Coordinates of C-alpha atoms and ligand atoms in Angstrom, one line a residue:
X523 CA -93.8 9.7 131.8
X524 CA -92.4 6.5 133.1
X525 CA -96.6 5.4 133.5
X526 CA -97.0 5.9 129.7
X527 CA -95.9 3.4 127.1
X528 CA -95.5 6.4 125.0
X529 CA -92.8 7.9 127.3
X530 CA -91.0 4.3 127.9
X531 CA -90.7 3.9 124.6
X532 CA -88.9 7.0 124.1
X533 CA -87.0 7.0 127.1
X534 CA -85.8 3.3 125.4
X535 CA -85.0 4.8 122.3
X536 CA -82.9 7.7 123.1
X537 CA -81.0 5.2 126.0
X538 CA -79.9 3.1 123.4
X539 CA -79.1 5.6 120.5
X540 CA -77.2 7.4 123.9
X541 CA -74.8 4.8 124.5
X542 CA -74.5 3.4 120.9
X543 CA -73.3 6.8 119.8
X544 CA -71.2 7.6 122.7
X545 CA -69.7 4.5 121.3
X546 CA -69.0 5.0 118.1
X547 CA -67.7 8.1 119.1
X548 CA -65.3 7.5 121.6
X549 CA -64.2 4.9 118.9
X550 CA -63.9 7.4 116.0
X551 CA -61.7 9.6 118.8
X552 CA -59.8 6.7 119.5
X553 CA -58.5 6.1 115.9
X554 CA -58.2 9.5 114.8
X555 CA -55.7 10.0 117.7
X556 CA -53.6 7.2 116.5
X557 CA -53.7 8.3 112.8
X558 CA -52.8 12.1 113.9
X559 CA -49.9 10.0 116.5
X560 CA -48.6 7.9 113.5
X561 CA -48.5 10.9 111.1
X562 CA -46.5 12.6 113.6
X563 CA -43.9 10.1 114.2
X564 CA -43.6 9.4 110.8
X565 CA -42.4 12.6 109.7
X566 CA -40.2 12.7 113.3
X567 CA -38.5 9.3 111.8
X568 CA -37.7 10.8 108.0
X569 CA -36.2 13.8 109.0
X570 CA -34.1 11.8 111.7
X571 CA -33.1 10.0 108.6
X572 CA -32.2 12.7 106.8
X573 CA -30.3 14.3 109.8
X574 CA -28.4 11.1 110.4
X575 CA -27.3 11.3 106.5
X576 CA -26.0 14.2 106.6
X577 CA -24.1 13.8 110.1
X578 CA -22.4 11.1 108.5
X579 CA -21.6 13.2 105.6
X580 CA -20.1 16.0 107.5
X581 CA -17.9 13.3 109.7
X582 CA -16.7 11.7 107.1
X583 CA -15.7 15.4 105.2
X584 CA -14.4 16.9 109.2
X585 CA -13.3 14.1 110.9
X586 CA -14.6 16.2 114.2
X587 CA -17.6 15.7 116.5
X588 CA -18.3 18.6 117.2
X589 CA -18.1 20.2 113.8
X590 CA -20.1 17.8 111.7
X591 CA -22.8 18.1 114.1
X592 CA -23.1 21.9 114.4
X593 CA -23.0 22.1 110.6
X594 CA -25.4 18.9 110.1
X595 CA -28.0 20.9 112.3
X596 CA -27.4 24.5 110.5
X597 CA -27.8 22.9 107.0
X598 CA -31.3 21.5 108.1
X599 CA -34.2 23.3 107.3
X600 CA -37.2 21.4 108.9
X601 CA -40.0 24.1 110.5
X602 CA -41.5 23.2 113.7
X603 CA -38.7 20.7 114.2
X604 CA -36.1 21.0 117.3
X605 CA -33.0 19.0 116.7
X606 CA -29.9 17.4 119.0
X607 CA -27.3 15.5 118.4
X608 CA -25.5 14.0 121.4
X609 CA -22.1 11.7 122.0
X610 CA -22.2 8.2 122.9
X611 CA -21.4 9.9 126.5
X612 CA -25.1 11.9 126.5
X613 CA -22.9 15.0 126.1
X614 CA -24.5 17.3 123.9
X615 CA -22.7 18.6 121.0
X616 CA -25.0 20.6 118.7
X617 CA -29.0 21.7 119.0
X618 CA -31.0 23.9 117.1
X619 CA -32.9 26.2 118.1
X620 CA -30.0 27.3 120.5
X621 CA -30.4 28.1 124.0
X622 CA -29.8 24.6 125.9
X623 CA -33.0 23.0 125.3
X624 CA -32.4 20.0 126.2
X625 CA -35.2 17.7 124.6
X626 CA -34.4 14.7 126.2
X627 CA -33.6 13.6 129.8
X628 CA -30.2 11.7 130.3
X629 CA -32.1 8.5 131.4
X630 CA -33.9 9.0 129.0
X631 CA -31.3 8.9 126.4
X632 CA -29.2 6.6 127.8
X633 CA -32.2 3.8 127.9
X634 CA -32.2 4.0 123.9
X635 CA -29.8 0.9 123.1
X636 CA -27.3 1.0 119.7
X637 CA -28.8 1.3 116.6
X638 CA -32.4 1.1 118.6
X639 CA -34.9 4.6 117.3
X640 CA -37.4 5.0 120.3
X641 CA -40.3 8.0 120.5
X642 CA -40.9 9.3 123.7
X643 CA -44.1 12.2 124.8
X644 CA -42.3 14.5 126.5
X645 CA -43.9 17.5 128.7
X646 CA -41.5 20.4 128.8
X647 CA -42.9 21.9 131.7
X648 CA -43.7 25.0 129.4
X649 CA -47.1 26.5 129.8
X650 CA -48.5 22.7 129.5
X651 CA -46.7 21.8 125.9
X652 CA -46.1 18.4 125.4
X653 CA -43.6 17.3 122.9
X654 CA -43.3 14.4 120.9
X655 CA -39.4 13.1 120.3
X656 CA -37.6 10.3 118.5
X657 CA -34.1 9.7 119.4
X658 CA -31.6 7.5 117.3
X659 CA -28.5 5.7 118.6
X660 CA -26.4 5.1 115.8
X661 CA -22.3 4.4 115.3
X662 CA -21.4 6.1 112.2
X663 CA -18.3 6.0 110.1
X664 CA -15.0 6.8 109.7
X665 CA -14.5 6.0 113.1
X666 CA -18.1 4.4 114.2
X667 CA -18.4 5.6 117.4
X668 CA -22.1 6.0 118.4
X669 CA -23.9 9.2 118.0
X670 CA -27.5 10.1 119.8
X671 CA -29.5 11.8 117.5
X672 CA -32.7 13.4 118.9
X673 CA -35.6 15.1 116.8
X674 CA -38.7 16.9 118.3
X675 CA -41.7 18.4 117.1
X676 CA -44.4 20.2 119.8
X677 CA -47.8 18.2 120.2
X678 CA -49.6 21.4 121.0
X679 CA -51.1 21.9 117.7
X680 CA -52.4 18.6 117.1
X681 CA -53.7 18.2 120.6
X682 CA -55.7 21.6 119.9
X683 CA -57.0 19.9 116.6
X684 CA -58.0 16.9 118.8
X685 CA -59.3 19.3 121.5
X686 CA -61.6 20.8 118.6
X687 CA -62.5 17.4 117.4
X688 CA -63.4 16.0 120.7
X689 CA -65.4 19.5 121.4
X690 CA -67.8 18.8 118.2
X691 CA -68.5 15.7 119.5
X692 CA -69.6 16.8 123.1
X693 CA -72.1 18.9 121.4
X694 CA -73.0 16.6 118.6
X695 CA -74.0 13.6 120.5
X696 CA -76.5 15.2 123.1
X697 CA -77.8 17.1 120.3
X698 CA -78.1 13.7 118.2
X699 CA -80.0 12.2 121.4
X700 CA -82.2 15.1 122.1
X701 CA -83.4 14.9 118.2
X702 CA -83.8 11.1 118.5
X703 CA -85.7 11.5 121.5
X704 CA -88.1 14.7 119.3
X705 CA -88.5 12.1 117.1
X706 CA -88.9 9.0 119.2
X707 CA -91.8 10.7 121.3
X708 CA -93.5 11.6 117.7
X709 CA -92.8 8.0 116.4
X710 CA -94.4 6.6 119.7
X711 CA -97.9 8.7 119.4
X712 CA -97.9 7.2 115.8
X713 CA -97.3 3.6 116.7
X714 CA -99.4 3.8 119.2
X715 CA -102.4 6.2 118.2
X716 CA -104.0 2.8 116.7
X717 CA -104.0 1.2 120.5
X718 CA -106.0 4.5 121.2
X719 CA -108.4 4.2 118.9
X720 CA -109.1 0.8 119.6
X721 CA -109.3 1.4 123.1
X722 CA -111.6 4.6 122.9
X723 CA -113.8 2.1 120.5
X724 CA -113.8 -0.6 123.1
X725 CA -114.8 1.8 125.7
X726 CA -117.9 2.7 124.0
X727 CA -119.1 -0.8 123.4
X728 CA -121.4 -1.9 126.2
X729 CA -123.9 -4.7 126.6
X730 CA -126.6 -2.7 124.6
X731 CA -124.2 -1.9 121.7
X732 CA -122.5 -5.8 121.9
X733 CA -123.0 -5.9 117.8
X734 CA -120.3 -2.6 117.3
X735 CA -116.9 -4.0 116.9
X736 CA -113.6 -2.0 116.5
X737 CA -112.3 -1.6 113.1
X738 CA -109.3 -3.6 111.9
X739 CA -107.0 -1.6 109.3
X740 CA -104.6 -4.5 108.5
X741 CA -105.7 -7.8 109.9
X742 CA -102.0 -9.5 109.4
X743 CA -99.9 -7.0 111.8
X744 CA -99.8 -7.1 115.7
X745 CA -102.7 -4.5 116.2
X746 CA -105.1 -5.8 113.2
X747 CA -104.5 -9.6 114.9
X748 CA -105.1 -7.6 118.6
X749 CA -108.2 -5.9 116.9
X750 CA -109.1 -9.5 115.5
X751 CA -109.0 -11.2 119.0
X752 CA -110.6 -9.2 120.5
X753 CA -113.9 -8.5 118.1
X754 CA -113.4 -12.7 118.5
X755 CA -114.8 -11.8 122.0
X756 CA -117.3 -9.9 121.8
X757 CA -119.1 -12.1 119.6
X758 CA -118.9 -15.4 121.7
X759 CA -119.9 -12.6 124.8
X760 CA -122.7 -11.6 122.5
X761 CA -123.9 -15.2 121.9
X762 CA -123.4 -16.1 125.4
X763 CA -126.0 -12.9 126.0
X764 CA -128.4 -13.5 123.3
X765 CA -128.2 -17.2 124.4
X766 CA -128.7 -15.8 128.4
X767 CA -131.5 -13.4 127.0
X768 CA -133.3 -15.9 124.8
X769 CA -133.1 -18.5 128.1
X770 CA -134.7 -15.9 130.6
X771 CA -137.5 -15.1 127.9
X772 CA -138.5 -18.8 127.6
X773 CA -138.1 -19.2 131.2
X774 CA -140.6 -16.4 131.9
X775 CA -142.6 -17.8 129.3
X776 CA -142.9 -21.4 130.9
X777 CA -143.2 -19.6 134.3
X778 CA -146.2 -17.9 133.3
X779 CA -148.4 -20.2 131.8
X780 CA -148.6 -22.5 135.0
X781 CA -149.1 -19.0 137.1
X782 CA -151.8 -17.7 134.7
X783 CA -153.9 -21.2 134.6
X784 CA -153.7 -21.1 138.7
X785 CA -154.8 -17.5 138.7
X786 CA -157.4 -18.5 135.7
X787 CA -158.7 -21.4 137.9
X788 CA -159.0 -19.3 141.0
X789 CA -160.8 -16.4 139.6
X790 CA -163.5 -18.5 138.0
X791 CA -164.0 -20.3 141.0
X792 CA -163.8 -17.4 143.5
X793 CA -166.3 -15.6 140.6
X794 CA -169.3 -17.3 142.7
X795 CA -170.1 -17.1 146.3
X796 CA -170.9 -20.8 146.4
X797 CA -169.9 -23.8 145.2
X798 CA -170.1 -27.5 145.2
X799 CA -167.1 -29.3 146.9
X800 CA -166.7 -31.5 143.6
X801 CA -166.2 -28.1 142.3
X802 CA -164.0 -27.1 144.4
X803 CA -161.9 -30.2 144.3
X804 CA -161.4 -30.2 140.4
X805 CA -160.2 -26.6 140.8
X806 CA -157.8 -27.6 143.4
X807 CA -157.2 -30.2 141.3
X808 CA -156.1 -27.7 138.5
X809 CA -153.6 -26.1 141.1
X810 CA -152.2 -28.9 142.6
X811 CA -151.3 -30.1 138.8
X812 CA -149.7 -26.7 138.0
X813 CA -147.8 -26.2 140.9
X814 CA -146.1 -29.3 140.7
X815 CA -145.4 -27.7 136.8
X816 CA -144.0 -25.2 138.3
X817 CA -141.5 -27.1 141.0
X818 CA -140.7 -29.3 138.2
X819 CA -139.8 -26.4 136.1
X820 CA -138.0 -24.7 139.1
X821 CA -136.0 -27.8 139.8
X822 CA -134.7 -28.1 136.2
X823 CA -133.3 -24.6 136.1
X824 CA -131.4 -25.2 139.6
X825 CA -130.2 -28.4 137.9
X826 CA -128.9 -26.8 134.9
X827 CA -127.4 -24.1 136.5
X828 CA -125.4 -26.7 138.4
X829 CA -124.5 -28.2 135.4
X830 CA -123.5 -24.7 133.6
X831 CA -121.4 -23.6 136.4
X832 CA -118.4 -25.9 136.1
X833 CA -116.1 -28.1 138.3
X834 CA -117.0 -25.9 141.5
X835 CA -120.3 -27.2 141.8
X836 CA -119.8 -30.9 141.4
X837 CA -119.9 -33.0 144.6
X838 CA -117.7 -36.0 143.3
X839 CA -117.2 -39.3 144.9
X840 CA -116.2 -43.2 143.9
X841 CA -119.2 -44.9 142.6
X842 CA -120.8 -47.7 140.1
X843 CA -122.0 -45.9 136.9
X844 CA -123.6 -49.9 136.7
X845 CA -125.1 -49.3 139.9
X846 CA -126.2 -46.2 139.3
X847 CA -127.9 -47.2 135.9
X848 CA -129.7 -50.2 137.4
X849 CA -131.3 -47.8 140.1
X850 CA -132.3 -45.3 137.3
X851 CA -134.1 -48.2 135.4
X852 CA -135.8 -49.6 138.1
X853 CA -137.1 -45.9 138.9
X854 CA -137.9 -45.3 135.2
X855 CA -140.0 -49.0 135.2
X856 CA -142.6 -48.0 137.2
X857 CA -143.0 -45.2 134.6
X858 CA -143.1 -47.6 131.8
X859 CA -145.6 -50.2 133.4
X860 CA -148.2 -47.8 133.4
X861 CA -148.5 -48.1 129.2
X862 CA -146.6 -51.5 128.8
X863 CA -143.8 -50.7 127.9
X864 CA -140.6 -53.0 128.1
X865 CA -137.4 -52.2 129.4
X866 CA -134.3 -54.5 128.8
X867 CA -131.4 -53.9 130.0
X868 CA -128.3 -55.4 127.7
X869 CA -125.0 -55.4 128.6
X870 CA -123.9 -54.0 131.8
X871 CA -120.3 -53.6 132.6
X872 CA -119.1 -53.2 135.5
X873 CA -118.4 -49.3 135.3
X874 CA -116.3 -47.6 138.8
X875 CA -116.3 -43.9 138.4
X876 CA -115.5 -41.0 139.8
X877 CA -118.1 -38.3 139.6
X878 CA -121.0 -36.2 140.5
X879 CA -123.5 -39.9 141.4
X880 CA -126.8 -37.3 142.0
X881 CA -125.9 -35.3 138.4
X882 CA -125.0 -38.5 136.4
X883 CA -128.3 -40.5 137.9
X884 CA -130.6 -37.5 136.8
X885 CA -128.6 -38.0 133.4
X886 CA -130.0 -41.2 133.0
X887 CA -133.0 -40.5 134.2
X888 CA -134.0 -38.1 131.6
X889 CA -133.0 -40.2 128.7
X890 CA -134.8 -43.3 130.2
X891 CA -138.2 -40.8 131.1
X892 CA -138.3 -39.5 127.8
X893 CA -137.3 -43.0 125.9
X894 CA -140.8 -44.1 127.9
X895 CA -142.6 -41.0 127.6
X896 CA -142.5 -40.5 124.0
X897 CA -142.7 -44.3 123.1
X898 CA -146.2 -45.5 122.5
X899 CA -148.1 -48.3 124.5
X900 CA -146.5 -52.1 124.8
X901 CA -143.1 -50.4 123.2
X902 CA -139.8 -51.3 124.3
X903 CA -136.7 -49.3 125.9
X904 CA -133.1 -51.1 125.5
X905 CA -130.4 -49.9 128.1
X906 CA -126.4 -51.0 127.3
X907 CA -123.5 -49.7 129.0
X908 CA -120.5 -51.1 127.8
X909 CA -116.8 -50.1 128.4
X910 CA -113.5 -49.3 126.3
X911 CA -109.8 -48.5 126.8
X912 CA -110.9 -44.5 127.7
X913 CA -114.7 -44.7 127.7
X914 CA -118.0 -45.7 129.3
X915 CA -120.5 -45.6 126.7
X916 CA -124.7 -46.1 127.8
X917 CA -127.2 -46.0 125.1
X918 CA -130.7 -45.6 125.9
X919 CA -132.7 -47.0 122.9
X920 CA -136.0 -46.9 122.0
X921 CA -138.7 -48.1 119.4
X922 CA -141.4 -44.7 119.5
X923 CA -142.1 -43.0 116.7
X924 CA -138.8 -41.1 116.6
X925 CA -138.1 -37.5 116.5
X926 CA -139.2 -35.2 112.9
X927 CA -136.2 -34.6 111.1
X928 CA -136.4 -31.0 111.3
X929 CA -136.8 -30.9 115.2
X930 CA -133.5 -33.1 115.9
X931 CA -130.8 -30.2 115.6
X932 CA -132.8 -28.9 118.2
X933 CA -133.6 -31.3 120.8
X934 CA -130.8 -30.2 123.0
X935 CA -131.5 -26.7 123.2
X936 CA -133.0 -25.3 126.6
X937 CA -136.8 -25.3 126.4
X938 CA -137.3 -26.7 122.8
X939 CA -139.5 -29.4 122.7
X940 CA -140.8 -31.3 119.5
X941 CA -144.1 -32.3 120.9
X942 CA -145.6 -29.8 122.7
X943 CA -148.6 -30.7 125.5
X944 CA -151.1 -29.4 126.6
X945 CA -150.0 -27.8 130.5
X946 CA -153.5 -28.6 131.3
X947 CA -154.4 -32.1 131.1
X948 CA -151.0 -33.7 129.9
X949 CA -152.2 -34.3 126.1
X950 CA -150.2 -34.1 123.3
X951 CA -151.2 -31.1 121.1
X952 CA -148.7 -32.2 117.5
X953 CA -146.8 -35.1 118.9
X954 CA -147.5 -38.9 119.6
X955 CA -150.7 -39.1 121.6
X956 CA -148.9 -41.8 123.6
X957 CA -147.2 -38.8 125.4
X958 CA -147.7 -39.2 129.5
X959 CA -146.8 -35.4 130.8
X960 CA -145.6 -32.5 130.0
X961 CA -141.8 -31.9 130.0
X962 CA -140.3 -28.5 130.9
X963 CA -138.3 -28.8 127.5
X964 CA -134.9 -28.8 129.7
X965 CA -134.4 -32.5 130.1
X966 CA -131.8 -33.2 127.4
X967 CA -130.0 -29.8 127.7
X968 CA -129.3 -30.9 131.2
X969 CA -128.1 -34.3 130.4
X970 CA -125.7 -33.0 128.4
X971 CA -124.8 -30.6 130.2
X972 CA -124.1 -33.2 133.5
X973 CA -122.7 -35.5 130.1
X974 CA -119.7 -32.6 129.0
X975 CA -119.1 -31.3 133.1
X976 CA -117.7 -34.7 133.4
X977 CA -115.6 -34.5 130.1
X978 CA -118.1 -36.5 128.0
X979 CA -120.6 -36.0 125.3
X980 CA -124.4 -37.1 124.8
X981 CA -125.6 -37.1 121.2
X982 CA -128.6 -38.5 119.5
X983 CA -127.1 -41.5 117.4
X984 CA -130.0 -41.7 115.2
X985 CA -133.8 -41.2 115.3
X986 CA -136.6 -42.7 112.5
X987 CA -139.5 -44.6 112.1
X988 CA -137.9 -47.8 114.4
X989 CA -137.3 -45.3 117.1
X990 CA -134.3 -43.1 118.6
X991 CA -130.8 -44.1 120.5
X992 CA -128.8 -41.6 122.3
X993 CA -125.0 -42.2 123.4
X994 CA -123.2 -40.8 126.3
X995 CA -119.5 -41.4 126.2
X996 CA -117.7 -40.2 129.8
X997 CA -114.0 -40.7 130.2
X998 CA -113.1 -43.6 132.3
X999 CA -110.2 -41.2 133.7
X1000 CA -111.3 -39.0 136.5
X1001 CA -113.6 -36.1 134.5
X1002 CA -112.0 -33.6 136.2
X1003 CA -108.9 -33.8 134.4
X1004 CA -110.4 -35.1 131.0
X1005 CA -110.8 -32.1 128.5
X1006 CA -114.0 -31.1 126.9
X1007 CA -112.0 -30.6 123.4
X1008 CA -110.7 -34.4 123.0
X1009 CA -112.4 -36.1 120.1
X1010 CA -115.0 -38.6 121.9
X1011 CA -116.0 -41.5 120.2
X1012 CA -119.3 -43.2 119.6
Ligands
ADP351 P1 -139.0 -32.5 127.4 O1 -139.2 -32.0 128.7 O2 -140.0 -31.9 126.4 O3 -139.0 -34.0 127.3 P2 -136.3 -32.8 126.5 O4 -135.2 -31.8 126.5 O5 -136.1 -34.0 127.4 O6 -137.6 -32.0 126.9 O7 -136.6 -33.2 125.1 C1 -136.7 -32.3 124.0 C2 -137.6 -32.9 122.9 O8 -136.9 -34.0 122.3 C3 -138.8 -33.4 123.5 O9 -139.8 -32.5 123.5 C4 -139.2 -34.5 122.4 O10 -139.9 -34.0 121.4 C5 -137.9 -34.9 121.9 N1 -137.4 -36.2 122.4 C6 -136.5 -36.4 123.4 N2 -136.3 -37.7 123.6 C7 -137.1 -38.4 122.7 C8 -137.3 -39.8 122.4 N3 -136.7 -40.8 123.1 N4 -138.2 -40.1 121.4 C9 -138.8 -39.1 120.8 N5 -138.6 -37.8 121.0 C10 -137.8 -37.4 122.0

């Protein structure tokens, strides 16, 4: 019970409606003892009046003690009612009904000051009656000496009433919780059957059924806004699959065309029993070229599963992002000499920075290899990193023949590439024929990814005609602690 929010809640509900009812009845006890108290005394007090009237009468008519109050008692008619009436002494000179009840102990009496009227609860001792008395001590004329006039009435009755009262609500209140608690456990499986739909629905959805979501019946209350969140997840799961299952599938498919022109090359040549070494070496030739495809491609995965795989993976140190970018353009000029082409370095800021120096070099690296890759003969590739309050920002520019409209939403996508070549000999198939080798299409999914791992971004600032320039802004402030969802600017 205690393991289900069903029986919690219930357990909750009756707690509560318990104690607040136990409350409100002790409370209605409490005030309908005083009201039945107060009623009581009330009607002790007027017929005290009334007896104390009529003493006075009969003194003033006899002249005696003794007399007026035997007759004052006689002439009252009062059921229920017990009546006294003492000397100033506490010497008792008339009671009704006869037979030396005395109503009243003498310390009693003799507390009650002149012209005071106290009530007192008396027990008489008498099968467990209690008795409720007021007792008057008044000086009345001719001679005003002081009389002690003392009226009871038994509490029996009214306790009994009480008795009854308090006996309803014994009954009532348990009653009242067991009901609330019927009711509470029903209310529960209501309020709660929607949590059990949703759950059995979310235990049925599984990586082959990803697209099913659970049905929201109102999407502004808490269970429609659960439902909401939680459909919210599956879909970026599901696009994080489709995007994991669309990334294996082009991986294979790079994979296997390097295998397939290895296992081409050595079935032709192992087709014939002999062959000429020239032969021979061009078909070794073949492998050597695809096999270094295939490290190439290898390589790139490792690297962007580094970059995927967060923080954790990043071997951070000091280190000059300059530095750094001079090495990566020296590397990248021996590249460029073989067709001519230029590069100029503009600009470069003295840059300290703490980060990952292997991930950020490759960075540059792959926008300076493809800046001279895809640039024709005698072009030129501009390098500028400059520096701002939060940001280092390097552009790699270059004046190729840009990349086709409709290809740069994609250029950062794993495995896309605009101008595809030939795996075999390195030509360019629908790009610029000025193309040196072929690229695994993962070179600018990796920069970025090493770019946002360090709390930056790498965009493509604009691509035509006069050529393309990408930006990568990285936080001066350690990347670590820089968050991926500040606004970056250019
Ligand atoms: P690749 O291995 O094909 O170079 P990248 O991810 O580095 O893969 O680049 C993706 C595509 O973007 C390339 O195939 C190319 O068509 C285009 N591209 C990248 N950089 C440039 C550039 N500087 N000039 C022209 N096209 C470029």
């Amino acid at each position: 019970m205690f393991n289900s929010v069903r029986g919690r809640l219930t357990l909750w509900y009756v707690g509560i409606l318990t104690l607040l009812l136990l409350t409100f009845s002790a409370g209605v006890y409490t005030v309908l003892r005083r009201n039945f108290m107060e009623r009581v005394d009330g009607v002790l007090r007027s017929v005290s009046d009334v007896t104390i009237s009529s003493l006075e009468r009969e003194l003033s008519e006899t002249g005696m003690d003794e007399l007026a109050a035997r007759d004052t008692v006689k002439a009252l008619h009062a059921p229920d009612h017990t009546f006294a009436i003492f000397d100033e002494t506490g010497d008792l000179l008339a009671e009704r009904p006869m037979g030396g009840q005395t109503l009243i102990s003498q310390a009693d009496l003799r507390s009650v000051k002149a012209g005071e009227s106290r009530v007192f609860t008396v027990p008489t001792g008498d099968g467990g009656e209690v008795r409720r008395v007021v007792v008057n001590r008044v000086a009345l004329a001719p001679m005003q000496r002081q009389y002690l006039v003392v009226i009871g009435r038994s509490l029996t009755p009214l306790l009994g009433e009480l008795a009854a009262d308090r006996g309803v609500l014994f009954v009532a209140v348990p009653m009242a919780a067991l009901l609330a608690g019927i009711a509470g456990w029903f209310l529960a499986r209501k309020s709660l059957e929607p949590v059990l739909i949703m759950s059995a629905q979310a235990h049925r959805i599984g990586v082959e059924n990803l697209d099913e979501r659970i049905a929201v019946r109102n999407s502004r209350d808490e269970l429609g806004q659960l439902a909401a969140t939680f459909n919210n997840l599956l879909s970026r799961l599901a696009s994080a699959f489709q995007l994991q299952r669309r990334f294996m599938a082009d991986a294979s498919h790079e994979l296997r065309t390097p295998i397939s022109v290895i296992r081409t090359t050595a079935a032709v040549t192992l087709s014939r029993d002999h062959r000429s070494e020239p032969e021979y070496r061009n078909a070794m030739g073949i492998v050597d070229a695809q096999a270094r495809r295939l490290t190439r491609i290898v390589e790139d995965m490792l690297r962007l599963a580094r970059a995927d795989s967060g923080h954790a993976s990043l071997r951070q140190k000091h280190f000059h992002l300059d530095e750094a970018l001079l090495e990566a353009v020296q590397a990248a000029v021996v590249l460029a000499s073989e067709k001519e082409i230029r590069i100029a370095v503009e600009d470069v800021a003295e840059a300290p920075f703490y980060g990952d120096e292997d991930l950020l070099r490759q960075m540059m690296m792959n926008l300076l290899d493809n800046a001279v890759k895809y640039t024709q003969a005698r072009g030129e590739v501009r390098v500028a990193l400059t520096v701002n309050d939060a940001y280092y920002t390097i552009r790699v520019a270059d004046n190729g023949p840009g990349i086709p409209l409709e290809a740069q939403p994609h250029i950062f996508e794993r495995f896309y590439r605009a101008a595809r070549l030939d795996p075999e000999d390195g030509q360019n198939r629908l790009g610029p024929s000025a193309v040196r080798g072929a690229g695994s299409g993962l070179g600018l999914a990796i920069a970025r990814g090493i770019a946002e791992i360090h709390g930056g971004t790498l965009r493509l600032e604009r691509s035509g005609a006069s050529g393309s320039l990408f930006v990568t802004a990285l936080p001066r402030a350690s990347s670590v602690t820089a968050s991926k969802d500040e606004p970056i600017p250019a």
